[in-house]
Coordinates of C-alpha atoms and ligand atoms in Angstrom, one line a residue:
Chain T
M1384 CA -47.5 -105.7 -112.9
L1385 CA -45.9 -103.3 -115.3
Q1386 CA -48.7 -103.9 -117.7
A1387 CA -51.3 -103.1 -115.0
F1388 CA -49.4 -99.9 -114.2
K1389 CA -49.5 -98.9 -117.9
Y1390 CA -53.2 -99.6 -118.0
Y1391 CA -53.8 -97.3 -114.9
I1392 CA -51.8 -94.5 -116.3
S1393 CA -53.3 -94.5 -119.8
Q1394 CA -56.9 -94.8 -118.3
A1395 CA -56.2 -91.9 -115.9
F1396 CA -54.8 -89.6 -118.6
S1397 CA -57.5 -90.3 -121.1
S1398 CA -60.2 -89.4 -118.6
V1399 CA -58.4 -86.2 -117.5
F1400 CA -58.7 -85.2 -121.2
R1401 CA -62.3 -86.3 -121.4
N1402 CA -63.4 -84.3 -118.3
K1403 CA -61.7 -81.1 -119.3
L1404 CA -64.2 -78.7 -117.8
M1405 CA -64.3 -80.4 -114.4
V1406 CA -60.5 -80.7 -114.4
I1407 CA -60.2 -77.0 -115.1
I1408 CA -62.5 -76.2 -112.2
S1409 CA -60.7 -78.6 -109.9
V1410 CA -57.3 -77.2 -110.9
S1411 CA -58.5 -73.6 -110.3
T1412 CA -59.7 -74.4 -106.8
L1413 CA -56.5 -76.2 -106.1
I1414 CA -54.6 -73.0 -107.2
F1415 CA -56.4 -71.0 -104.6
C1416 CA -55.6 -73.5 -102.1
M1417 CA -52.0 -73.7 -103.0
L1418 CA -51.6 -69.9 -103.1
L1419 CA -52.9 -69.7 -99.6
L1420 CA -50.6 -72.5 -98.6
G1421 CA -47.9 -70.5 -100.3
L1422 CA -48.8 -67.5 -98.2
A1423 CA -48.7 -69.5 -95.0
I1424 CA -45.3 -70.9 -96.0
A1425 CA -44.0 -67.4 -96.9
F1426 CA -45.1 -66.0 -93.6
G1427 CA -43.9 -69.1 -91.7
V1428 CA -40.4 -69.1 -93.3
N1429 CA -40.0 -65.4 -92.9
L1430 CA -41.1 -65.5 -89.3
G1431 CA -38.0 -67.7 -88.6
Y1432 CA -35.8 -65.8 -91.0
I1433 CA -36.6 -62.4 -89.6
S1434 CA -36.4 -63.5 -86.0
N1435 CA -32.9 -64.9 -86.6
Q1436 CA -31.8 -61.6 -88.0
L1437 CA -33.3 -59.6 -85.2
E1438 CA -31.9 -62.0 -82.6
S1439 CA -28.4 -61.6 -84.0
Q1440 CA -28.9 -57.9 -83.7
F1441 CA -30.5 -58.2 -80.3
E1442 CA -28.8 -56.2 -77.6
I1443 CA -29.8 -55.2 -74.1
H1444 CA -28.7 -51.7 -73.0
A1445 CA -28.1 -51.3 -69.3
F1446 CA -27.7 -47.7 -68.3
V1447 CA -25.6 -46.7 -65.4
D1448 CA -26.8 -44.2 -62.9
L1449 CA -25.9 -40.6 -63.9
S1450 CA -24.1 -39.9 -60.7
Y1451 CA -21.5 -42.6 -61.4
T1452 CA -18.0 -41.6 -62.6
E1453 CA -16.5 -43.5 -65.5
E1454 CA -14.3 -45.4 -63.1
A1455 CA -17.3 -46.4 -60.9
A1456 CA -19.3 -47.3 -63.9
R1457 CA -16.5 -49.5 -65.3
A1458 CA -16.3 -51.2 -61.8
L1459 CA -19.7 -52.7 -62.4
E1460 CA -18.4 -54.9 -65.2
P1461 CA -17.7 -58.0 -63.2
S1462 CA -21.2 -58.1 -61.7
V1463 CA -22.6 -57.6 -65.2
Q1464 CA -20.5 -60.3 -66.8
G1465 CA -21.4 -62.6 -63.9
I1466 CA -25.0 -62.9 -65.0
V1467 CA -25.9 -66.3 -66.4
G1468 CA -26.9 -66.3 -70.1
I1469 CA -24.8 -63.3 -71.2
A1470 CA -22.6 -63.9 -74.2
D1471 CA -20.8 -60.5 -74.1
A1472 CA -21.0 -57.2 -72.3
K1473 CA -19.3 -54.2 -73.7
F1474 CA -18.8 -51.0 -71.8
C1475 CA -19.9 -47.9 -73.8
T1476 CA -18.7 -44.5 -72.9
K1477 CA -20.8 -41.3 -73.0
E1478 CA -18.8 -40.2 -76.1
E1479 CA -19.5 -43.4 -77.9
A1480 CA -23.2 -43.1 -77.1
L1481 CA -23.3 -39.6 -78.5
A1482 CA -21.4 -40.6 -81.6
S1483 CA -23.9 -43.4 -82.4
L1484 CA -26.8 -41.1 -81.7
Q1485 CA -25.4 -38.6 -84.1
E1486 CA -24.9 -41.3 -86.7
M1487 CA -28.6 -42.3 -86.3
L1488 CA -29.6 -38.7 -86.9
D1489 CA -27.6 -38.6 -90.1
H1490 CA -24.8 -36.3 -88.8
S1491 CA -27.2 -33.4 -88.6
N1492 CA -26.1 -30.6 -86.3
A1493 CA -28.9 -31.0 -83.9
L1494 CA -26.5 -32.4 -81.2
A1495 CA -23.7 -29.9 -81.8
G1496 CA -22.2 -28.5 -78.7
L1497 CA -23.2 -31.4 -76.5
E1498 CA -19.7 -32.8 -76.5
E1499 CA -18.6 -30.5 -73.6
D1500 CA -21.4 -31.3 -71.3
N1501 CA -22.5 -34.8 -72.4
P1502 CA -25.9 -35.5 -70.9
L1503 CA -25.9 -39.2 -71.9
Q1504 CA -25.2 -42.1 -69.6
F1505 CA -22.5 -44.7 -69.4
S1506 CA -24.0 -48.0 -70.5
Y1507 CA -23.3 -51.7 -71.1
K1508 CA -24.3 -53.3 -74.5
I1509 CA -25.1 -56.8 -73.7
T1510 CA -25.6 -59.7 -76.2
L1511 CA -27.1 -63.0 -75.1
K1512 CA -26.3 -66.6 -75.8
N1513 CA -30.0 -67.2 -76.3
I1514 CA -32.7 -64.6 -76.8
R1515 CA -35.0 -66.6 -74.6
D1516 CA -33.0 -65.6 -71.5
A1517 CA -33.7 -61.9 -72.2
G1518 CA -36.3 -61.7 -69.4
S1519 CA -34.1 -63.2 -66.6
V1520 CA -31.0 -61.2 -67.7
E1521 CA -33.0 -58.0 -67.6
T1522 CA -34.2 -58.7 -64.1
A1523 CA -30.7 -59.6 -63.0
L1524 CA -29.3 -56.4 -64.5
A1525 CA -31.9 -54.2 -62.9
A1526 CA -31.0 -55.7 -59.5
I1527 CA -27.4 -54.5 -59.8
P1528 CA -26.9 -51.4 -57.7
G1529 CA -25.9 -48.6 -60.0
I1530 CA -27.8 -49.8 -63.0
E1531 CA -30.5 -47.2 -63.4
S1532 CA -32.5 -48.6 -66.3
V1533 CA -32.5 -51.5 -68.9
S1534 CA -33.9 -51.4 -72.4
N1535 CA -34.0 -53.7 -75.4
R1536 CA -35.6 -54.3 -78.8
T1537 CA -37.8 -57.2 -77.8
D1538 CA -40.8 -55.1 -78.4
I1539 CA -40.0 -54.8 -82.2
L1540 CA -39.2 -58.5 -82.4
G1541 CA -42.4 -59.3 -80.5
G1542 CA -44.5 -57.1 -82.8
I1543 CA -43.1 -58.7 -85.9
S1544 CA -43.5 -62.2 -84.6
T1545 CA -47.1 -61.6 -83.5
F1546 CA -48.0 -60.1 -86.9
T1547 CA -46.3 -62.8 -88.9
S1548 CA -47.7 -65.7 -86.9
I1549 CA -51.2 -64.3 -87.1
A1550 CA -50.9 -63.8 -90.8
R1551 CA -49.5 -67.3 -91.1
N1552 CA -52.4 -68.8 -89.1
I1553 CA -55.0 -67.0 -91.2
S1554 CA -53.4 -68.3 -94.3
I1555 CA -53.4 -71.8 -92.9
F1556 CA -57.0 -71.5 -92.0
G1557 CA -57.9 -70.3 -95.5
M1558 CA -55.8 -73.0 -97.0
I1559 CA -57.6 -75.7 -95.1
I1560 CA -61.0 -74.4 -96.2
F1561 CA -59.8 -74.4 -99.8
A1562 CA -58.3 -77.8 -99.4
F1563 CA -61.8 -79.1 -98.3
I1564 CA -63.4 -77.4 -101.3
A1565 CA -60.7 -78.8 -103.6
V1566 CA -61.2 -82.3 -102.2
F1567 CA -64.9 -82.0 -102.7
I1568 CA -64.6 -80.8 -106.3
I1569 CA -62.0 -83.4 -107.3
S1570 CA -64.2 -86.1 -105.8
N1571 CA -67.0 -84.9 -108.0
T1572 CA -64.7 -84.9 -111.0
I1573 CA -63.8 -88.4 -110.3
K1574 CA -67.4 -89.3 -109.8
L1575 CA -68.1 -88.2 -113.4
T1576 CA -65.4 -90.5 -114.6
L1577 CA -66.9 -93.3 -112.5
M1578 CA -70.3 -92.7 -114.0
A1579 CA -68.9 -92.6 -117.5
R1580 CA -67.2 -95.9 -116.9
K1581 CA -70.0 -97.6 -115.0
K1582 CA -70.5 -100.3 -117.6
E1583 CA -66.8 -101.0 -117.8
I1584 CA -66.5 -101.2 -114.1
E1585 CA -69.5 -103.7 -113.9
I1586 CA -67.8 -105.9 -116.4
M1587 CA -64.5 -105.6 -114.6
K1588 CA -66.2 -106.7 -111.4
S1589 CA -68.0 -109.6 -113.1
V1590 CA -64.8 -111.0 -114.6
G1591 CA -63.0 -110.8 -111.3
A1592 CA -60.8 -107.7 -111.4
T1593 CA -59.6 -106.8 -107.9
N1594 CA -60.7 -103.7 -106.1
A1595 CA -57.2 -102.3 -106.2
F1596 CA -57.1 -102.8 -110.0
I1597 CA -60.5 -101.1 -110.5
R1598 CA -59.7 -98.2 -108.2
S1599 CA -56.1 -97.4 -109.2
P1600 CA -56.8 -95.5 -112.4
F1601 CA -59.2 -93.2 -110.5
I1602 CA -56.8 -92.5 -107.7
I1603 CA -54.1 -91.8 -110.2
E1604 CA -56.5 -89.5 -112.1
G1605 CA -57.0 -87.6 -108.9
G1606 CA -53.3 -87.5 -108.4
I1607 CA -52.7 -86.2 -111.9
V1608 CA -55.3 -83.4 -111.4
G1609 CA -53.5 -82.5 -108.1
L1610 CA -50.1 -82.5 -109.8
I1611 CA -51.3 -80.2 -112.5
G1612 CA -52.8 -77.8 -109.9
G1613 CA -49.6 -77.9 -107.8
V1614 CA -47.3 -77.2 -110.7
I1615 CA -49.4 -74.4 -112.2
S1616 CA -49.7 -72.7 -108.7
F1617 CA -46.0 -72.5 -108.5
I1618 CA -45.9 -69.9 -111.3
P1619 CA -47.9 -67.1 -109.6
A1620 CA -46.4 -68.0 -106.2
Y1621 CA -42.9 -67.6 -107.6
F1622 CA -43.5 -64.3 -109.3
G1623 CA -45.7 -63.0 -106.5
Y1624 CA -43.0 -63.7 -103.9
S1625 CA -40.2 -62.3 -106.1
S1626 CA -42.0 -59.0 -106.5
V1627 CA -42.7 -58.7 -102.8
V1628 CA -39.0 -59.3 -102.1
A1629 CA -38.0 -56.8 -104.7
W1630 CA -40.4 -54.2 -103.3
W1631 CA -39.2 -54.8 -99.8
Q1632 CA -35.6 -54.4 -100.7
G1633 CA -36.4 -51.1 -102.4
W1634 CA -38.5 -49.8 -99.6
A1635 CA -37.2 -51.3 -96.4
G1636 CA -33.6 -51.6 -97.5
S1637 CA -33.1 -47.8 -97.1
F1638 CA -34.2 -48.0 -93.5
G1639 CA -31.6 -50.7 -92.7
M1640 CA -34.3 -53.1 -91.6
F1641 CA -34.3 -56.8 -91.9
D1642 CA -34.3 -58.8 -95.2
L1643 CA -37.0 -61.2 -96.3
A1644 CA -36.1 -64.8 -97.0
P1645 CA -34.5 -65.2 -100.4
V1646 CA -36.6 -66.2 -103.4
S1647 CA -34.5 -69.2 -104.2
Q1648 CA -35.1 -70.7 -100.7
L1649 CA -38.9 -70.1 -100.9
S1650 CA -39.3 -71.2 -104.5
S1651 CA -37.9 -74.7 -103.9
I1652 CA -40.1 -75.0 -100.8
F1653 CA -43.1 -73.8 -102.9
L1654 CA -42.5 -76.3 -105.7
S1655 CA -42.0 -79.4 -103.5
V1656 CA -44.8 -78.6 -101.1
F1657 CA -47.2 -77.7 -103.9
I1658 CA -46.5 -80.9 -105.7
I1659 CA -46.8 -83.1 -102.7
A1660 CA -49.9 -81.3 -101.3
G1661 CA -51.5 -81.2 -104.8
I1662 CA -51.1 -85.0 -105.3
A1663 CA -52.3 -85.7 -101.8
I1664 CA -55.4 -83.6 -102.1
G1665 CA -56.2 -85.0 -105.6
A1666 CA -55.7 -88.6 -104.4
L1667 CA -57.7 -88.0 -101.3
G1668 CA -60.6 -86.5 -103.3
S1669 CA -60.7 -89.5 -105.7
M1670 CA -60.4 -92.0 -102.8
L1671 CA -63.5 -90.5 -101.2
S1672 CA -65.4 -90.7 -104.5
V1673 CA -64.3 -94.2 -105.2
R1674 CA -65.2 -95.3 -101.7
K1675 CA -68.6 -93.7 -102.0
Y1676 CA -69.6 -94.6 -105.5
L1677 CA -67.7 -97.8 -106.2
E1678 CA -69.2 -100.4 -103.9
I1679 CA -67.7 -103.6 -105.0
Chain P
M635 CA -69.3 -128.0 -107.9
I636 CA -72.2 -125.9 -106.4
I637 CA -73.9 -126.6 -103.1
F638 CA -76.9 -124.6 -101.8
Q639 CA -77.8 -125.8 -98.3
N640 CA -80.9 -124.3 -96.7
V641 CA -80.3 -120.9 -98.3
T642 CA -82.6 -118.0 -97.4
K643 CA -82.3 -114.5 -98.9
T644 CA -84.3 -111.5 -97.9
Y645 CA -83.7 -108.2 -99.6
A646 CA -83.2 -105.7 -96.7
D647 CA -84.7 -102.6 -98.4
N648 CA -88.1 -104.1 -99.1
N649 CA -88.2 -107.2 -96.9
V650 CA -89.0 -109.4 -99.9
V651 CA -88.1 -113.0 -99.2
A652 CA -86.6 -113.9 -102.6
L653 CA -85.3 -117.3 -101.7
Q654 CA -86.4 -119.6 -98.8
D655 CA -84.6 -122.6 -97.5
A656 CA -83.3 -123.6 -100.9
T657 CA -81.2 -126.7 -101.1
F658 CA -79.7 -128.3 -104.2
H659 CA -76.4 -129.6 -105.3
I660 CA -74.9 -129.3 -108.8
Q661 CA -72.2 -131.7 -109.8
K662 CA -69.2 -130.8 -111.9
G663 CA -70.0 -131.1 -115.6
E664 CA -73.8 -130.8 -115.3
F665 CA -76.1 -128.6 -117.4
V666 CA -78.8 -127.2 -115.2
F667 CA -81.8 -125.0 -116.1
I668 CA -83.4 -122.8 -113.5
V669 CA -87.0 -122.0 -114.4
G670 CA -90.0 -120.4 -112.8
P671 CA -92.3 -117.4 -113.1
S672 CA -91.2 -113.9 -113.0
G673 CA -90.1 -112.7 -109.5
A674 CA -89.7 -116.3 -108.3
G675 CA -86.1 -115.8 -107.3
K676 CA -84.1 -117.2 -110.2
S677 CA -81.8 -114.2 -110.6
T678 CA -81.4 -114.1 -106.9
I679 CA -79.9 -117.6 -107.1
T680 CA -77.4 -116.5 -109.8
K681 CA -76.5 -113.4 -107.8
L682 CA -75.8 -115.6 -104.8
M683 CA -73.5 -117.8 -106.8
T684 CA -71.5 -114.8 -108.1
C685 CA -71.5 -113.2 -104.6
E686 CA -73.3 -110.1 -105.8
E687 CA -75.7 -110.8 -103.0
L688 CA -75.1 -112.5 -99.7
P689 CA -77.5 -115.1 -98.1
D690 CA -79.1 -114.4 -94.7
S691 CA -78.7 -118.0 -93.7
G692 CA -77.7 -121.3 -95.0
S693 CA -74.4 -122.1 -96.8
I694 CA -73.3 -121.8 -100.4
R695 CA -70.2 -123.4 -101.9
V696 CA -69.0 -122.8 -105.4
G697 CA -66.0 -124.8 -106.4
E698 CA -63.4 -124.4 -103.6
F699 CA -65.1 -121.2 -102.4
N700 CA -67.3 -121.2 -99.3
I701 CA -69.2 -118.1 -100.3
S702 CA -71.2 -117.7 -97.1
K703 CA -68.0 -117.6 -95.0
M704 CA -65.4 -116.1 -97.3
A705 CA -63.6 -112.8 -97.0
K706 CA -64.6 -110.0 -99.4
Q707 CA -61.1 -110.0 -100.9
Q708 CA -61.8 -113.5 -102.2
I709 CA -64.7 -112.3 -104.4
P710 CA -62.6 -111.4 -107.5
Y711 CA -61.0 -114.9 -107.4
L712 CA -64.4 -116.6 -107.1
R713 CA -65.5 -114.7 -110.2
R714 CA -62.4 -115.6 -112.1
S715 CA -63.4 -119.3 -111.6
M716 CA -66.7 -118.6 -113.4
G717 CA -67.9 -117.1 -116.7
I718 CA -71.0 -114.9 -116.4
I719 CA -73.3 -114.3 -119.4
F720 CA -75.9 -111.6 -119.3
Q721 CA -79.3 -111.2 -121.0
D722 CA -78.3 -107.7 -122.3
F723 CA -74.9 -108.9 -123.4
R724 CA -73.1 -106.0 -121.6
L725 CA -70.5 -105.4 -124.3
L726 CA -68.4 -102.2 -124.3
P727 CA -69.6 -100.2 -127.4
N728 CA -66.3 -98.4 -128.0
K729 CA -64.3 -101.6 -128.1
T730 CA -64.1 -104.1 -131.0
V731 CA -65.1 -107.8 -130.6
Y732 CA -61.5 -108.7 -130.0
E733 CA -61.0 -106.0 -127.4
N734 CA -64.2 -106.8 -125.6
V735 CA -62.8 -110.3 -125.1
S736 CA -59.2 -109.3 -124.3
F737 CA -60.5 -106.7 -121.8
A738 CA -61.7 -109.5 -119.6
M739 CA -58.2 -111.0 -119.5
E740 CA -56.4 -107.6 -119.2
V741 CA -58.3 -106.6 -116.1
I742 CA -57.3 -109.7 -114.2
G743 CA -53.7 -109.2 -115.1
A744 CA -53.2 -111.8 -117.9
S745 CA -50.0 -111.4 -119.9
K746 CA -50.1 -110.0 -123.4
K747 CA -48.8 -113.3 -124.7
A748 CA -51.6 -115.3 -123.0
I749 CA -54.2 -112.8 -124.3
R750 CA -52.8 -113.1 -127.9
R751 CA -53.1 -116.9 -127.7
R752 CA -56.4 -117.2 -126.0
V753 CA -58.6 -114.6 -127.6
P754 CA -58.5 -116.1 -131.2
D755 CA -59.3 -119.5 -129.7
V756 CA -62.5 -118.4 -127.9
L757 CA -63.6 -116.3 -130.9
S758 CA -63.3 -119.4 -133.1
M759 CA -65.3 -121.4 -130.5
V760 CA -68.2 -119.0 -131.0
N761 CA -67.6 -118.7 -134.8
L762 CA -66.7 -115.0 -134.7
T763 CA -63.1 -115.1 -136.0
S764 CA -64.2 -113.0 -139.1
K765 CA -65.8 -110.3 -136.9
A766 CA -62.9 -109.7 -134.6
R767 CA -62.5 -106.1 -135.7
S768 CA -66.2 -105.2 -135.7
Y769 CA -67.8 -103.1 -133.1
P770 CA -70.9 -104.3 -131.2
H771 CA -73.3 -102.0 -133.0
Q772 CA -72.2 -103.7 -136.3
L773 CA -73.4 -107.1 -135.0
S774 CA -76.7 -108.9 -134.8
G775 CA -78.1 -109.7 -131.3
G776 CA -77.0 -113.4 -131.6
E777 CA -73.5 -112.3 -132.6
Q778 CA -73.3 -109.9 -129.7
Q779 CA -74.3 -112.7 -127.3
R780 CA -71.7 -114.9 -128.8
V781 CA -69.1 -112.2 -128.0
G782 CA -70.6 -112.3 -124.5
I783 CA -70.0 -116.0 -124.4
A784 CA -66.5 -115.7 -125.8
R785 CA -65.7 -113.2 -123.0
A786 CA -67.1 -115.5 -120.4
L787 CA -64.9 -118.3 -121.7
A788 CA -61.7 -116.1 -122.0
N789 CA -60.4 -116.9 -118.5
T790 CA -61.1 -120.7 -118.9
P791 CA -63.8 -121.0 -116.2
H792 CA -65.0 -124.3 -114.8
L793 CA -68.5 -122.9 -114.5
I794 CA -70.7 -120.8 -116.8
I795 CA -73.6 -118.8 -115.2
A796 CA -76.1 -117.4 -117.7
D797 CA -79.2 -115.4 -116.6
E798 CA -81.6 -115.6 -119.5
P799 CA -78.9 -115.5 -122.2
T800 CA -81.5 -115.9 -125.0
G801 CA -84.1 -113.5 -123.5
N802 CA -83.4 -110.8 -126.0
L803 CA -83.1 -113.1 -129.0
D804 CA -85.5 -114.7 -131.5
N805 CA -86.1 -118.4 -131.5
E806 CA -83.6 -119.3 -134.2
T807 CA -80.8 -117.2 -132.8
A808 CA -81.6 -118.6 -129.3
W809 CA -80.9 -122.1 -130.6
E810 CA -77.6 -121.0 -132.0
I811 CA -76.6 -119.8 -128.5
M812 CA -77.9 -123.1 -127.0
S813 CA -75.8 -125.2 -129.3
I814 CA -72.7 -123.3 -128.3
L815 CA -73.5 -123.6 -124.6
D816 CA -74.2 -127.3 -125.1
H817 CA -70.9 -127.7 -126.8
I818 CA -69.1 -125.9 -124.0
N819 CA -70.8 -128.2 -121.5
K820 CA -69.8 -131.3 -123.4
Q821 CA -66.2 -130.2 -123.1
G822 CA -66.6 -130.4 -119.3
T823 CA -67.7 -127.0 -118.2
T824 CA -70.6 -126.8 -115.8
V825 CA -73.5 -124.7 -117.1
V826 CA -76.2 -123.1 -115.0
M827 CA -78.8 -121.3 -117.1
V828 CA -81.9 -119.3 -116.0
T829 CA -84.5 -119.2 -118.7
H830 CA -88.2 -118.6 -119.5
A831 CA -87.9 -120.4 -122.9
Q832 CA -90.1 -123.5 -122.5
N833 CA -89.3 -125.0 -125.8
I834 CA -85.6 -124.9 -125.2
V835 CA -85.9 -126.6 -121.8
D836 CA -88.2 -129.2 -123.2
D837 CA -86.0 -130.0 -126.2
M838 CA -82.7 -130.1 -124.3
Q839 CA -83.9 -132.6 -121.7
K840 CA -81.4 -131.5 -119.0
R841 CA -81.8 -131.2 -115.3
V842 CA -84.4 -128.5 -114.4
I843 CA -84.7 -126.8 -111.0
S844 CA -88.0 -125.0 -110.8
I845 CA -88.5 -122.1 -108.4
E846 CA -91.7 -120.6 -107.3
D847 CA -92.2 -117.8 -104.7
G848 CA -88.6 -118.3 -103.5
L849 CA -89.1 -122.1 -103.0
V850 CA -87.5 -125.0 -104.9
K851 CA -90.7 -126.6 -106.3
S852 CA -89.1 -129.4 -108.2
D853 CA -85.6 -130.6 -109.2
Q854 CA -85.4 -133.3 -111.9
Q855 CA -84.3 -134.4 -115.3
G856 CA -86.6 -133.5 -118.1
G857 CA -88.6 -130.7 -119.7
Y858 CA -90.3 -127.5 -118.6
S859 CA -93.9 -128.6 -119.3
Y860 CA -93.4 -131.7 -117.3
V861 CA -92.3 -129.7 -114.3
T862 CA -95.1 -127.1 -114.4
S863 CA -97.8 -129.8 -114.8
I864 CA -97.0 -131.1 -111.3
Ligands
ATP197 N1 -82.0 -105.7 -105.4 C1 -83.3 -106.0 -105.0 N2 -83.8 -105.3 -104.0 C2 -85.0 -105.6 -103.5 N3 -85.8 -106.6 -104.0 C3 -85.3 -107.3 -105.0 C4 -84.0 -107.1 -105.6 N4 -83.8 -108.0 -106.6 C5 -84.9 -108.7 -106.6 N5 -85.8 -108.4 -105.7 C6 -87.1 -109.0 -105.4 O1 -86.9 -110.4 -105.1 C7 -87.8 -111.2 -105.8 C8 -87.1 -112.2 -106.7 O2 -86.4 -111.5 -107.7 P1 -85.5 -112.2 -108.8 O3 -84.9 -111.1 -109.6 O4 -84.7 -113.2 -108.2 O5 -86.7 -112.8 -109.7 P2 -86.6 -113.6 -111.1 O6 -87.0 -115.0 -110.8 O7 -85.2 -113.5 -111.6 O8 -87.6 -112.9 -112.0 P3 -87.5 -112.6 -113.6 O9 -87.9 -113.8 -114.2 O10 -88.5 -111.5 -113.8 O11 -86.1 -112.1 -113.9 C9 -88.7 -110.3 -106.5 O12 -89.9 -110.1 -105.8 C10 -88.0 -109.0 -106.7 O13 -88.8 -107.9 -106.6
MG198 MG1 -84.3 -112.5 -113.3

């Protein structure tokens, strides 16, 4: 058993070296495939990661009718709190609203003088137990007499989710195409090995080697090609993602926007997925070839 | 040992009927020549025995294997029970004599120890002990075929199937091969040999099955010339 395994491995490695050019072509295609897979992963992981951040920041603002006094506005709290799905509702005075507006405008003097005759509304800042309830909570809020309008940041979240999931789907689509090409090229690489070993295989068959024994070195050869492709792809994927994250931090960090998923998280996913996908694609390619050209 | 019962074989791609209703039995320990003109169906018989081809009808048994009914997965084990010798030797050019023989054992999963013990034995049976480290291109045709025989013997088969093993050799060398095959047969191994060499068949005086146009024309003890004169 162990001896057979040694035989498979040594045969597989020696033919990887013999078919250098085809191996290089196979590995290059695999790298394309893996980088697209990497893109899909990066978009996919970030879709979740960014949504979580935005969800935790997610607030619904319910503005109270301007005609309401502070007392009347505060009296709405029990009906607001009573809505199913609300985690917390915080009353926000006109002054607080003005202060946060001023902060957003970098303390410029544009709003100076408004303190005396504050035109802003009383409001409630509402956080949810689950962002999925946003729609129903908004409807319920709007139905409360005295709530004039309701606003939230779902639109930003929605925009980012749509963009990210489209980008992810495009990457997956590209990846599948390249995976097909990779399988095709690898199966041709293995075909060359099969042709080079035709005589050997004939003799193996005639002395009674089993199909599994004859096939194994070829399947392993495909797996090795896939493994090489997967490991090499990790390098550009790692550096590519690192520089995107660094750029984002420099650019978007100053706007106080969301962060991208950390490099450490992505790189371990890249490495493991690339290795598994590479070996799977390589083994699949050689199995196709072996099935087609090695009738026993 | 071998039973062919009403075996018919048609090649699907060109509809050639290569063997028609062939029936013969070969006992354990026999030495049988299969003769006949070119295209008669001789090689078809050996291919049916090794399960390289399947019959359309009739039944074939080789040893304990019922070839016409057995599962594909059994084919390797059928072949391990026989040694096959080819007209063109089919040696691996990049392996030494020793390695060509040990290869046949390695690929069926024999242990290193068994290989180390068996290979020198079979090489000495065919008188090639001194050439163990040579490569096929350094050997004469007769020597190459002796390597082929050693390889066929490596897994101690009960049956040797040889399709024109002397076809590429001159007369003298052919006799060398015949004396080795005769010796193997005398030790109890069944030998089935396809040949065109009349003089060999005449001199050996073994059982001769004669095939013509896919039909068994005759099956008796004796020489080639006797058979064809019928
Ligand atoms: N793989 C094949 N496909 C189609 N027809 C075949 C195939 N092999 C043999 N035949 C045909 O079957 C017939 C018998 O062939 P076979 O090889 O058994 O003859 P043979 O007696 O061995 O001849 P020879 O002495 O020339 O080797 C021939 O007509 C041949 O053309
Ligand atoms: Mg023939």
